[in-house]
């Protein structure tokens, strides 16, 4: 599943192609979107703004409507010049937004809905900007309170809650815990305020480093940023722990552990020595 950094970069690219330009074409395979478009035609409106909120991508139109999409596992937005061949078959097309210069195509986007300003504010699934770690409006102190409210849960699970920290996915979960020196299986109640603050700062820093102009599609947390390479042999080459089970910790040389965590059974990677449990207990991986 794309994490917040991917959606952020997609929103930036779509924003550059669409913002401020009149829409010249709109179509969709989703009846709810076409019905909205029949009643309030998007052609002739302009795109005011494109933003990411966690894993949601929002396209705001000048008529007041907002198209909200979520990629889940399968979806992606592509940008083409008129006449340029698409990289996916037409049958995968779900949404097309055109202007005089570009065609934005949403392929296999599984979740798409049109919102008014009012219904967008009421949609509890779409996080507010202050919760999005990549937003300029992000409020770190409020985030610490949201994390602390889940005292009985393991921090690795809480970091994945999109209503707590929007944008952090499974890769950044493990990486954030590692760079903070915190065991992902540690209960939130056992963490100090400083540790919670450090986790939030690390999550922001790691995600922000992956939305720079020259960030590629591969998440990099270790060894600085890398240029995008066409044939990336090992997607974990730029990571501290994720997907590195049995490989040696880049800090201490111990083997990296892997364990299934939480109600959603997501994989978690960590180093036992660099990320000890505060009470000295042992978690096996
Ligand atoms: Zn280590």
PDB file of C-alpha atoms in Angstrom, residues 81-243:
ATOM      1  CA  UNK A  81       0.178  14.540 -22.631  1.00  0.00           C
ATOM      2  CA  UNK A  82      -2.680  14.414 -25.165  1.00  0.00           C
ATOM      3  CA  UNK A  83      -2.065  11.544 -27.561  1.00  0.00           C
ATOM      4  CA  UNK A  84       0.549   9.899 -25.347  1.00  0.00           C
ATOM      5  CA  UNK A  85      -0.097   6.154 -24.936  1.00  0.00           C
ATOM      6  CA  UNK A  86      -1.281   5.029 -21.499  1.00  0.00           C
ATOM      7  CA  UNK A  87       0.865   2.636 -19.482  1.00  0.00           C
ATOM      8  CA  UNK A  88      -2.167   0.659 -18.344  1.00  0.00           C
ATOM      9  CA  UNK A  89      -5.023  -0.840 -20.381  1.00  0.00           C
ATOM     10  CA  UNK A  90      -8.150   1.285 -20.887  1.00  0.00           C
ATOM     11  CA  UNK A  91     -10.143  -1.240 -18.864  1.00  0.00           C
ATOM     12  CA  UNK A  92      -8.255  -0.151 -15.730  1.00  0.00           C
ATOM     13  CA  UNK A  93      -9.367   3.461 -16.176  1.00  0.00           C
ATOM     14  CA  UNK A  94     -11.685   4.695 -13.424  1.00  0.00           C
ATOM     15  CA  UNK A  95     -11.400   8.493 -13.628  1.00  0.00           C
ATOM     16  CA  UNK A  96     -10.107  10.902 -16.292  1.00  0.00           C
ATOM     17  CA  UNK A  97      -9.587  14.637 -15.771  1.00  0.00           C
ATOM     18  CA  UNK A  98      -8.386  16.607 -18.800  1.00  0.00           C
ATOM     19  CA  UNK A  99      -7.221  20.108 -19.479  1.00  0.00           C
ATOM     20  CA  UNK A 100      -5.660  21.616 -22.591  1.00  0.00           C
ATOM     21  CA  UNK A 101      -2.187  20.356 -21.660  1.00  0.00           C
ATOM     22  CA  UNK A 102      -2.585  17.177 -19.636  1.00  0.00           C
ATOM     23  CA  UNK A 103      -4.716  14.111 -19.073  1.00  0.00           C
ATOM     24  CA  UNK A 104      -4.792  12.755 -15.529  1.00  0.00           C
ATOM     25  CA  UNK A 105      -5.932   9.136 -15.383  1.00  0.00           C
ATOM     26  CA  UNK A 106      -6.867   7.305 -12.202  1.00  0.00           C
ATOM     27  CA  UNK A 107      -6.213   3.609 -12.828  1.00  0.00           C
ATOM     28  CA  UNK A 108      -7.930   1.011 -10.627  1.00  0.00           C
ATOM     29  CA  UNK A 109      -8.555   3.650  -7.979  1.00  0.00           C
ATOM     30  CA  UNK A 110     -10.786   1.614  -5.675  1.00  0.00           C
ATOM     31  CA  UNK A 111     -12.236   4.408  -3.524  1.00  0.00           C
ATOM     32  CA  UNK A 112     -13.515   7.633  -5.078  1.00  0.00           C
ATOM     33  CA  UNK A 113     -16.181  10.034  -3.929  1.00  0.00           C
ATOM     34  CA  UNK A 114     -17.246  13.593  -4.632  1.00  0.00           C
ATOM     35  CA  UNK A 115     -17.585  15.797  -1.608  1.00  0.00           C
ATOM     36  CA  UNK A 116     -19.019  19.182  -0.903  1.00  0.00           C
ATOM     37  CA  UNK A 117     -17.179  21.321   1.616  1.00  0.00           C
ATOM     38  CA  UNK A 118     -19.709  20.234   4.248  1.00  0.00           C
ATOM     39  CA  UNK A 119     -19.617  16.509   3.521  1.00  0.00           C
ATOM     40  CA  UNK A 120     -15.809  16.583   3.363  1.00  0.00           C
ATOM     41  CA  UNK A 121     -15.669  18.047   6.861  1.00  0.00           C
ATOM     42  CA  UNK A 122     -18.052  15.335   8.068  1.00  0.00           C
ATOM     43  CA  UNK A 123     -16.134  12.430   6.484  1.00  0.00           C
ATOM     44  CA  UNK A 124     -14.372  10.883   9.457  1.00  0.00           C
ATOM     45  CA  UNK A 125     -12.234   8.614   7.269  1.00  0.00           C
ATOM     46  CA  UNK A 126     -10.379  11.488   5.619  1.00  0.00           C
ATOM     47  CA  UNK A 127      -7.902  12.909   8.131  1.00  0.00           C
ATOM     48  CA  UNK A 128      -7.707  16.616   8.796  1.00  0.00           C
ATOM     49  CA  UNK A 129      -4.478  18.363   7.779  1.00  0.00           C
ATOM     50  CA  UNK A 130      -3.348  18.832  11.389  1.00  0.00           C
ATOM     51  CA  UNK A 131      -3.115  15.030  11.709  1.00  0.00           C
ATOM     52  CA  UNK A 132      -1.079  14.562   8.498  1.00  0.00           C
ATOM     53  CA  UNK A 133       2.622  14.308   9.338  1.00  0.00           C
ATOM     54  CA  UNK A 134       3.538  15.846   5.962  1.00  0.00           C
ATOM     55  CA  UNK A 135       1.215  18.831   6.307  1.00  0.00           C
ATOM     56  CA  UNK A 136       2.527  22.269   7.237  1.00  0.00           C
ATOM     57  CA  UNK A 137      -0.440  22.420   9.617  1.00  0.00           C
ATOM     58  CA  UNK A 138       0.616  19.263  11.479  1.00  0.00           C
ATOM     59  CA  UNK A 139       0.363  19.702  15.262  1.00  0.00           C
ATOM     60  CA  UNK A 140       2.995  17.588  17.031  1.00  0.00           C
ATOM     61  CA  UNK A 141       1.734  18.272  20.554  1.00  0.00           C
ATOM     62  CA  UNK A 142      -1.781  17.195  19.677  1.00  0.00           C
ATOM     63  CA  UNK A 143      -0.305  14.102  18.015  1.00  0.00           C
ATOM     64  CA  UNK A 144       1.498  13.198  21.251  1.00  0.00           C
ATOM     65  CA  UNK A 145      -1.813  13.383  23.114  1.00  0.00           C
ATOM     66  CA  UNK A 146      -3.487  11.149  20.517  1.00  0.00           C
ATOM     67  CA  UNK A 147      -0.704   8.566  20.846  1.00  0.00           C
ATOM     68  CA  UNK A 148      -0.795   8.669  24.645  1.00  0.00           C
ATOM     69  CA  UNK A 149      -4.546   8.018  24.582  1.00  0.00           C
ATOM     70  CA  UNK A 150      -3.734   4.468  23.398  1.00  0.00           C
ATOM     71  CA  UNK A 151      -1.674   3.545  26.466  1.00  0.00           C
ATOM     72  CA  UNK A 152      -2.661  -0.127  26.440  1.00  0.00           C
ATOM     73  CA  UNK A 153      -1.635  -0.699  22.807  1.00  0.00           C
ATOM     74  CA  UNK A 154       1.749  -1.441  21.299  1.00  0.00           C
ATOM     75  CA  UNK A 155       3.420   1.621  19.773  1.00  0.00           C
ATOM     76  CA  UNK A 156       3.939  -0.159  16.437  1.00  0.00           C
ATOM     77  CA  UNK A 157       0.173  -0.559  16.085  1.00  0.00           C
ATOM     78  CA  UNK A 158      -0.623   2.958  17.250  1.00  0.00           C
ATOM     79  CA  UNK A 159       1.782   4.528  14.721  1.00  0.00           C
ATOM     80  CA  UNK A 160      -0.263   2.841  11.962  1.00  0.00           C
ATOM     81  CA  UNK A 161      -3.566   4.367  13.092  1.00  0.00           C
ATOM     82  CA  UNK A 162      -4.376   6.935  10.438  1.00  0.00           C
ATOM     83  CA  UNK A 163      -6.551   8.938  12.848  1.00  0.00           C
ATOM     84  CA  UNK A 164      -3.483   9.264  15.109  1.00  0.00           C
ATOM     85  CA  UNK A 165      -0.701   9.983  12.585  1.00  0.00           C
ATOM     86  CA  UNK A 166      -1.943  10.150   9.004  1.00  0.00           C
ATOM     87  CA  UNK A 167       0.619   9.086   6.427  1.00  0.00           C
ATOM     88  CA  UNK A 168       2.672   6.545   8.389  1.00  0.00           C
ATOM     89  CA  UNK A 169       2.410   3.102   6.820  1.00  0.00           C
ATOM     90  CA  UNK A 170       4.051  -0.214   7.508  1.00  0.00           C
ATOM     91  CA  UNK A 171       7.533   0.616   6.221  1.00  0.00           C
ATOM     92  CA  UNK A 172       7.759   3.932   8.081  1.00  0.00           C
ATOM     93  CA  UNK A 173       6.388   2.274  11.228  1.00  0.00           C
ATOM     94  CA  UNK A 174       9.418  -0.022  11.550  1.00  0.00           C
ATOM     95  CA  UNK A 175      11.890   2.628  10.413  1.00  0.00           C
ATOM     96  CA  UNK A 176      10.529   5.277  12.799  1.00  0.00           C
ATOM     97  CA  UNK A 177      10.788   2.921  15.784  1.00  0.00           C
ATOM     98  CA  UNK A 178      14.345   1.967  14.845  1.00  0.00           C
ATOM     99  CA  UNK A 179      15.730   5.468  14.469  1.00  0.00           C
ATOM    100  CA  UNK A 180      14.051   6.405  17.768  1.00  0.00           C
ATOM    101  CA  UNK A 181      15.553   3.362  19.529  1.00  0.00           C
ATOM    102  CA  UNK A 182      12.102   2.234  20.641  1.00  0.00           C
ATOM    103  CA  UNK A 183      10.837  -1.333  20.599  1.00  0.00           C
ATOM    104  CA  UNK A 184       7.730  -1.509  18.379  1.00  0.00           C
ATOM    105  CA  UNK A 185       6.108  -3.997  20.784  1.00  0.00           C
ATOM    106  CA  UNK A 186       6.436  -1.652  23.740  1.00  0.00           C
ATOM    107  CA  UNK A 187       3.120  -0.509  25.207  1.00  0.00           C
ATOM    108  CA  UNK A 188       2.503   3.214  24.749  1.00  0.00           C
ATOM    109  CA  UNK A 189       1.976   3.643  28.502  1.00  0.00           C
ATOM    110  CA  UNK A 190       5.606   2.585  29.082  1.00  0.00           C
ATOM    111  CA  UNK A 191       6.965   5.375  26.876  1.00  0.00           C
ATOM    112  CA  UNK A 192       8.120   8.706  28.267  1.00  0.00           C
ATOM    113  CA  UNK A 193       6.873  12.006  26.843  1.00  0.00           C
ATOM    114  CA  UNK A 194      10.318  12.518  25.350  1.00  0.00           C
ATOM    115  CA  UNK A 195      10.157   9.149  23.616  1.00  0.00           C
ATOM    116  CA  UNK A 196       6.730   9.891  22.151  1.00  0.00           C
ATOM    117  CA  UNK A 197       7.984  13.279  20.953  1.00  0.00           C
ATOM    118  CA  UNK A 198      11.047  11.605  19.438  1.00  0.00           C
ATOM    119  CA  UNK A 199       8.889   9.102  17.561  1.00  0.00           C
ATOM    120  CA  UNK A 200       6.723  11.869  16.109  1.00  0.00           C
ATOM    121  CA  UNK A 201       9.768  13.889  15.078  1.00  0.00           C
ATOM    122  CA  UNK A 202      11.345  10.817  13.474  1.00  0.00           C
ATOM    123  CA  UNK A 203       8.184   9.968  11.533  1.00  0.00           C
ATOM    124  CA  UNK A 204       7.992  13.515  10.171  1.00  0.00           C
ATOM    125  CA  UNK A 205      11.662  13.609   9.299  1.00  0.00           C
ATOM    126  CA  UNK A 206      11.690  10.244   7.526  1.00  0.00           C
ATOM    127  CA  UNK A 207       8.553  10.948   5.513  1.00  0.00           C
ATOM    128  CA  UNK A 208       9.684  14.482   4.650  1.00  0.00           C
ATOM    129  CA  UNK A 209      13.008  13.127   3.354  1.00  0.00           C
ATOM    130  CA  UNK A 210      11.061  10.989   0.902  1.00  0.00           C
ATOM    131  CA  UNK A 211       9.043  13.789  -0.651  1.00  0.00           C
ATOM    132  CA  UNK A 212      11.964  15.923  -1.831  1.00  0.00           C
ATOM    133  CA  UNK A 213      11.989  16.840  -5.494  1.00  0.00           C
ATOM    134  CA  UNK A 214      14.518  14.139  -6.335  1.00  0.00           C
ATOM    135  CA  UNK A 215      13.012  11.410  -4.143  1.00  0.00           C
ATOM    136  CA  UNK A 216      12.385   8.250  -6.107  1.00  0.00           C
ATOM    137  CA  UNK A 217       9.652   5.651  -5.661  1.00  0.00           C
ATOM    138  CA  UNK A 218      11.760   3.614  -3.244  1.00  0.00           C
ATOM    139  CA  UNK A 219      11.635   4.630   0.392  1.00  0.00           C
ATOM    140  CA  UNK A 220      15.056   5.619   1.711  1.00  0.00           C
ATOM    141  CA  UNK A 221      15.745   6.126   5.401  1.00  0.00           C
ATOM    142  CA  UNK A 222      19.337   4.964   5.587  1.00  0.00           C
ATOM    143  CA  UNK A 223      22.451   6.240   3.844  1.00  0.00           C
ATOM    144  CA  UNK A 224      20.933   9.465   2.643  1.00  0.00           C
ATOM    145  CA  UNK A 225      18.821   9.977  -0.395  1.00  0.00           C
ATOM    146  CA  UNK A 226      19.444   8.033  -3.528  1.00  0.00           C
ATOM    147  CA  UNK A 227      18.643   8.854  -7.075  1.00  0.00           C
ATOM    148  CA  UNK A 228      15.940   6.761  -8.626  1.00  0.00           C
ATOM    149  CA  UNK A 229      17.417   3.777 -10.387  1.00  0.00           C
ATOM    150  CA  UNK A 230      15.533   1.865 -13.022  1.00  0.00           C
ATOM    151  CA  UNK A 231      16.654  -1.527 -11.769  1.00  0.00           C
ATOM    152  CA  UNK A 232      16.636  -1.322  -8.005  1.00  0.00           C
ATOM    153  CA  UNK A 233      17.824  -4.814  -7.111  1.00  0.00           C
ATOM    154  CA  UNK A 234      16.989  -4.584  -3.427  1.00  0.00           C
ATOM    155  CA  UNK A 235      14.276  -2.248  -2.206  1.00  0.00           C
ATOM    156  CA  UNK A 236      15.545  -2.585   1.386  1.00  0.00           C
ATOM    157  CA  UNK A 237      19.015  -1.296   0.445  1.00  0.00           C
ATOM    158  CA  UNK A 238      18.093   2.181   1.653  1.00  0.00           C
ATOM    159  CA  UNK A 239      16.314   1.080   4.837  1.00  0.00           C
ATOM    160  CA  UNK A 240      17.456   0.497   8.408  1.00  0.00           C
ATOM    161  CA  UNK A 241      15.348  -2.551   9.238  1.00  0.00           C
ATOM    162  CA  UNK A 242      12.288  -3.050   7.051  1.00  0.00           C
ATOM    163  CA  UNK A 243      12.437  -6.230   4.973  1.00  0.00           C
TER     164      UNK A 243
END
